[in-house]
Short mmCIF file of C-alpha atoms in Angstrom, two decimals:
data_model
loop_
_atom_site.label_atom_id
_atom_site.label_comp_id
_atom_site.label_asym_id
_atom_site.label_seq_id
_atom_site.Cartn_x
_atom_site.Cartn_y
_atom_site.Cartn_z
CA UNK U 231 20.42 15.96 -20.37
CA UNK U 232 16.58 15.15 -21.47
CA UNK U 233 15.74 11.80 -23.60
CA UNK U 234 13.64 13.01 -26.35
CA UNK U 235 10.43 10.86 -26.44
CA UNK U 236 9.48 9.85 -30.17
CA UNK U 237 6.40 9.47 -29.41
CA UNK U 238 5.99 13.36 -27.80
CA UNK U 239 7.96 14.62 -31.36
CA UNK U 240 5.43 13.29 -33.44
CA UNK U 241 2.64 14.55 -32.09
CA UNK U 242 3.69 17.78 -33.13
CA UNK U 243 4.38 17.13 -36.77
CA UNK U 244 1.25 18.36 -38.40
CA UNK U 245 2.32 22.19 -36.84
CA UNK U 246 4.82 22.54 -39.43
CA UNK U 247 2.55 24.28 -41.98
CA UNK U 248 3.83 27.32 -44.47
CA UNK U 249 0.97 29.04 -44.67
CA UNK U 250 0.94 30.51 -41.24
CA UNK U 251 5.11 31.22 -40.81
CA UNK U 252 6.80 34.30 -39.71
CA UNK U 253 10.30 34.20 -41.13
CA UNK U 254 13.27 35.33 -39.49
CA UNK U 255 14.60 38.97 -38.72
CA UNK U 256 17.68 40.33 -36.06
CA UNK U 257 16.36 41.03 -32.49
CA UNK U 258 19.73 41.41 -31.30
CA UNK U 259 17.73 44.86 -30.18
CA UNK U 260 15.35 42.85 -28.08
CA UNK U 261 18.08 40.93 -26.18
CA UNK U 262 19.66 44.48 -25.53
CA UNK U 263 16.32 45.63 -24.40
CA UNK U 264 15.89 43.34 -21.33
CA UNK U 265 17.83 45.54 -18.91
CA UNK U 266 19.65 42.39 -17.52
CA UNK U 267 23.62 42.67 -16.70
CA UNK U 268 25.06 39.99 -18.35
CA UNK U 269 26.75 36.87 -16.45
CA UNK U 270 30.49 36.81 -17.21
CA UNK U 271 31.87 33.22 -17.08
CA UNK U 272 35.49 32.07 -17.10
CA UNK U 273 36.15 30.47 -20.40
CA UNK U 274 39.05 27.89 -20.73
CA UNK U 275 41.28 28.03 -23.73
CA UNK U 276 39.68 25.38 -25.89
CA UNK U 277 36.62 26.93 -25.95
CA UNK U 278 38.00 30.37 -26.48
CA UNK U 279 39.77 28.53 -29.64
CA UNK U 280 36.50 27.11 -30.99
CA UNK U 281 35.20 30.26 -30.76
CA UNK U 282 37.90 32.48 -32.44
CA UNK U 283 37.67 35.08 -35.15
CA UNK U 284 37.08 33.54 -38.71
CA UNK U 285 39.54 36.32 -41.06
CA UNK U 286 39.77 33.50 -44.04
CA UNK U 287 36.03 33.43 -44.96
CA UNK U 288 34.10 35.83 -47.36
CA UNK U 289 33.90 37.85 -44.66
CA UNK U 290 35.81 38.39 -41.28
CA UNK U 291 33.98 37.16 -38.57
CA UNK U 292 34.61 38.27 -34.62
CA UNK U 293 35.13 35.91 -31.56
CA UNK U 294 32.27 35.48 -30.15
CA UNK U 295 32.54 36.83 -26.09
CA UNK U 296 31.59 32.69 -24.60
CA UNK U 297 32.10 34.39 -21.45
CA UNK U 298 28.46 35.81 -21.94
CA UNK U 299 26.96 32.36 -23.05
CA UNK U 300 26.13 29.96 -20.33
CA UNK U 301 28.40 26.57 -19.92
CA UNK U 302 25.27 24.11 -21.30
CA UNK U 303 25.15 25.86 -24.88
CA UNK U 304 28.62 25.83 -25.90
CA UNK U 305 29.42 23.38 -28.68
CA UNK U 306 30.18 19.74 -26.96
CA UNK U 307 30.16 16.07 -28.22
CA UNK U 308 27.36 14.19 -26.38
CA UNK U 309 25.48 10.79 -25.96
CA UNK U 310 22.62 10.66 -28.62
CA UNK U 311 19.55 10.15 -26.40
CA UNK U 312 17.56 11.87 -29.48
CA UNK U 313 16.62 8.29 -30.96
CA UNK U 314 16.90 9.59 -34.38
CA UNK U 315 19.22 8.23 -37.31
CA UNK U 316 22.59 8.96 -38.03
CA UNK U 317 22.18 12.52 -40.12
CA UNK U 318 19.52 13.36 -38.49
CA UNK U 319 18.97 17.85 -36.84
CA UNK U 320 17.10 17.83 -34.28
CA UNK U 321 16.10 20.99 -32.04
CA UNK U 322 15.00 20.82 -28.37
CA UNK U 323 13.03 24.13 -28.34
CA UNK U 324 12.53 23.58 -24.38
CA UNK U 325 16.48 23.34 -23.29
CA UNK U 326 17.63 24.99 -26.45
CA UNK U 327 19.69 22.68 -27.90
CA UNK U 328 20.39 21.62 -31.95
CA UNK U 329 21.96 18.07 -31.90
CA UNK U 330 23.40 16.84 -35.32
CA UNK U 331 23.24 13.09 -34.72
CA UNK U 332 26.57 10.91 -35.55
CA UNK U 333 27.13 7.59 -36.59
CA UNK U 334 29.23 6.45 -33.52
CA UNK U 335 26.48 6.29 -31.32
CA UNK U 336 26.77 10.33 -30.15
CA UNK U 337 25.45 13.82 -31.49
CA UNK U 338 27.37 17.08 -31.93
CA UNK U 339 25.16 19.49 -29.28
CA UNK U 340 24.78 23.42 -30.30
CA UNK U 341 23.61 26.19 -27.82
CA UNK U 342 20.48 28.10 -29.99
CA UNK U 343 18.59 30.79 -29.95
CA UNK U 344 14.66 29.72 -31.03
CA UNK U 345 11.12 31.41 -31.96
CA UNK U 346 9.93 33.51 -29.00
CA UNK U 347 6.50 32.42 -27.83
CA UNK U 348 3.81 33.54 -30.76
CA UNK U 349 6.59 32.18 -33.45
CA UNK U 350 7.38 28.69 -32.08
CA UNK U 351 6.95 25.94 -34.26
CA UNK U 352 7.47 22.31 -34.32
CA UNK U 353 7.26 18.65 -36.38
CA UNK U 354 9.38 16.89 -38.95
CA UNK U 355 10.74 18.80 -42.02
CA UNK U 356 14.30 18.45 -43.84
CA UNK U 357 17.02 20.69 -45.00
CA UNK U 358 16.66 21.04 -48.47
CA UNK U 359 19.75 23.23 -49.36
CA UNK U 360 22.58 25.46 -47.40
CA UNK U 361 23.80 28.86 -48.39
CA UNK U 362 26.91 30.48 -47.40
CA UNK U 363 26.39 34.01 -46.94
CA UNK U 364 22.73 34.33 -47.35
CA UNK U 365 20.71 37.09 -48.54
CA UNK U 366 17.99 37.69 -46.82
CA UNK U 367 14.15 38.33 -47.35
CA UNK U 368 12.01 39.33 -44.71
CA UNK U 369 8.36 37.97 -45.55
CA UNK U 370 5.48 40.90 -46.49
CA UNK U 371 3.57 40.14 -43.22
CA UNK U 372 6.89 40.86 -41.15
CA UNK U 373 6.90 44.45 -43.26
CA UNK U 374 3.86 44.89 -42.32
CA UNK U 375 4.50 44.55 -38.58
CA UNK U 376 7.58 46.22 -39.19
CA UNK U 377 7.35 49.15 -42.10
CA UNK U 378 11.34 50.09 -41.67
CA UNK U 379 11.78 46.52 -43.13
CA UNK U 380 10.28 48.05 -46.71
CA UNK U 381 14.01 49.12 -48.31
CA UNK U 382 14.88 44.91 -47.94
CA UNK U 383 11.49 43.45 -49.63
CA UNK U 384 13.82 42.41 -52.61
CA UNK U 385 16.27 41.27 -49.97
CA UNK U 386 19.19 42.20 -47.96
CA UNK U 387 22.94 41.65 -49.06
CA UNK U 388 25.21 39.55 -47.68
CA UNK U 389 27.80 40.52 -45.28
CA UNK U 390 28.14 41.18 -41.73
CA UNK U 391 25.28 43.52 -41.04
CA UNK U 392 22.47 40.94 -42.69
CA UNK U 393 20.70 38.67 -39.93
CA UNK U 394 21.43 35.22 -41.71
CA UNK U 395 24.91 35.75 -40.46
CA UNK U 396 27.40 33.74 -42.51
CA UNK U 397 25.76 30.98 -43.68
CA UNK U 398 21.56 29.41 -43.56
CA UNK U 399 20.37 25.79 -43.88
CA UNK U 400 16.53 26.28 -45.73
CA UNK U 401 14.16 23.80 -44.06
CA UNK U 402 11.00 22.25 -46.33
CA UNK U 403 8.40 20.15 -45.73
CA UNK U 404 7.74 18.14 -48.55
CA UNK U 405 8.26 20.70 -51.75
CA UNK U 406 7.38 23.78 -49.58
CA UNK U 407 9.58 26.13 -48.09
CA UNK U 408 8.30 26.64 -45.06
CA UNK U 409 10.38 30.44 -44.60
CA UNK U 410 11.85 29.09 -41.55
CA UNK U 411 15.85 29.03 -41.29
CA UNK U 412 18.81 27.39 -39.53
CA UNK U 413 21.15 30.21 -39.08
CA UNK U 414 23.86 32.59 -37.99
CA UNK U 415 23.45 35.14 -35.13
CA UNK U 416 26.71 37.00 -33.53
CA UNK U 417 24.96 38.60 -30.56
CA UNK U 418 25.86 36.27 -27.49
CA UNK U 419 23.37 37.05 -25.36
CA UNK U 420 20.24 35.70 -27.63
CA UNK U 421 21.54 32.03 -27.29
CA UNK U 422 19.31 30.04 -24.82
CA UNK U 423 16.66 32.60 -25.15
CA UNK U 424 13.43 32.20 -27.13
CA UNK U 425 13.67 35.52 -29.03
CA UNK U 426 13.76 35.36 -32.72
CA UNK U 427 10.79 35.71 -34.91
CA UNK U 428 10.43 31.61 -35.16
CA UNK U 429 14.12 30.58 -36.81
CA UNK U 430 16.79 28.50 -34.99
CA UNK U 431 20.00 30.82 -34.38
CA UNK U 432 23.35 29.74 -33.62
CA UNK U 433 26.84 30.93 -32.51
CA UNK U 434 28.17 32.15 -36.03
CA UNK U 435 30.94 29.82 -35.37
CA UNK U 436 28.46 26.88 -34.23
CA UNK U 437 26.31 27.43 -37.92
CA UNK U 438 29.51 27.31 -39.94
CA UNK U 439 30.20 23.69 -38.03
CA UNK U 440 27.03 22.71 -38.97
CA UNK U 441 26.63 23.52 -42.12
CA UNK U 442 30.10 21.71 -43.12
CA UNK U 443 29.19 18.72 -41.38
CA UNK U 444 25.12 18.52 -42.62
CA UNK U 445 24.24 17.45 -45.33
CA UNK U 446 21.70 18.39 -47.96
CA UNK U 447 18.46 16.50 -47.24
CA UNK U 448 18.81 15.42 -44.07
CA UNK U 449 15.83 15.07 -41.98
CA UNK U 450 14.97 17.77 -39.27
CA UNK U 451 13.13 17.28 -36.26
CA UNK U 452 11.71 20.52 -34.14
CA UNK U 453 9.95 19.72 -30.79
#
């Protein structure tokens, strides 16, 4: 486990800037895409539990397959060596980690998926407001890379096809959105792998945890 260096995370603060983001969008094509056969793991019971099908929320939600998702990223209760305050998301874009800091002295660690290089961000924002079963908006300059994105400009329903998954925390700096997102991703294979077009994805089961334990306005940390 690393010890995040304060001193390291604030150098990067001024990156955080909204006029130069990319917003988020499925690649679940691109993880398909690199070829590799996946590593099956043995999973114990308590993990498969955690990681069960969802059939109470708006919409059913399927296991997710932890036998494809390496040891270190599923969800575990660990020391906070993040030196940040009780409340506090922080997200190790290096090992790929979200830790939602506790106030007994440890964090709540999430396996993620993050920005693949060309989309990576970092520095000190907050979450100004959670959404359960997003829409979602892909950006005009992501249309533009990607015209087959034009039918969604006014946004994409909810539901089990969108790529918010079931539920989005909205990170700002200051009073500006900066179009980045905490959120849901069911394909497996994307967690631990810097992929997405610059948000953090977790484990649809891992975002729902989160968002019922975050709060509104708390402080985020990206490194």
């Amino acid at each position: 486990m690393i010890t995040l260096n304060r001193r390291a995370l604030l150098a990067g603060s001024a990156a955080l800037l909204a006029s130069s983001l990319a917003g988020c969008a499925t690649t679940a094509s691109s993880a398909r895409s690199q070829g590799s056969t996946p590593v099956r793991r043995p999973v114990p019971p308590e993990v498969a539990s955690m990681y069960a099908a969802v059939l109470d929320d708006e919409y059913p939600i399927r296991a997710s397959n932890m036998a494809l998702v390496p040891e270190q990223f599923w969800r575990q209760e660990v020391p906070n060596t993040t030196e940040e305050p009780a409340g506090s998301v922080v997200v190790d874009t290096t090992d790929r980690f979200l830790y939602h800091v506790r106030d007994n002295g440890m964090a709540t660690r999430y396996g993620v998926g993050i920005g693949a290089a060309g989309f990576s961000w970092s520095g000190r924002a907050h979450i100004a407001y959670k959404r359960s079963w997003p829409r979602w908006t892909p950006p005009s300059d992501m249309i533009k890379r990607h015209p087959e994105l034009e039918i969604y400009r006014y946004g994409m329903e909810p539901g089990p096809e969108n790529p918010m998954g079931p539920r989005a925390l909205y990170i700002h700096q200051g009073n500006e959105d900066t179009l980045y997102r905490i959120h849901g991703n069911e394909d497996e294979r994307t967690i631990g792998q810097a992929i997405s077009s610059g948000c953090v994805r977790l484990l649809p089961q891992d975002i729902i945890h989160l968002y019922d334990n975050v709060r509104s306005g708390s402080p985020l940390l990206v490194v």
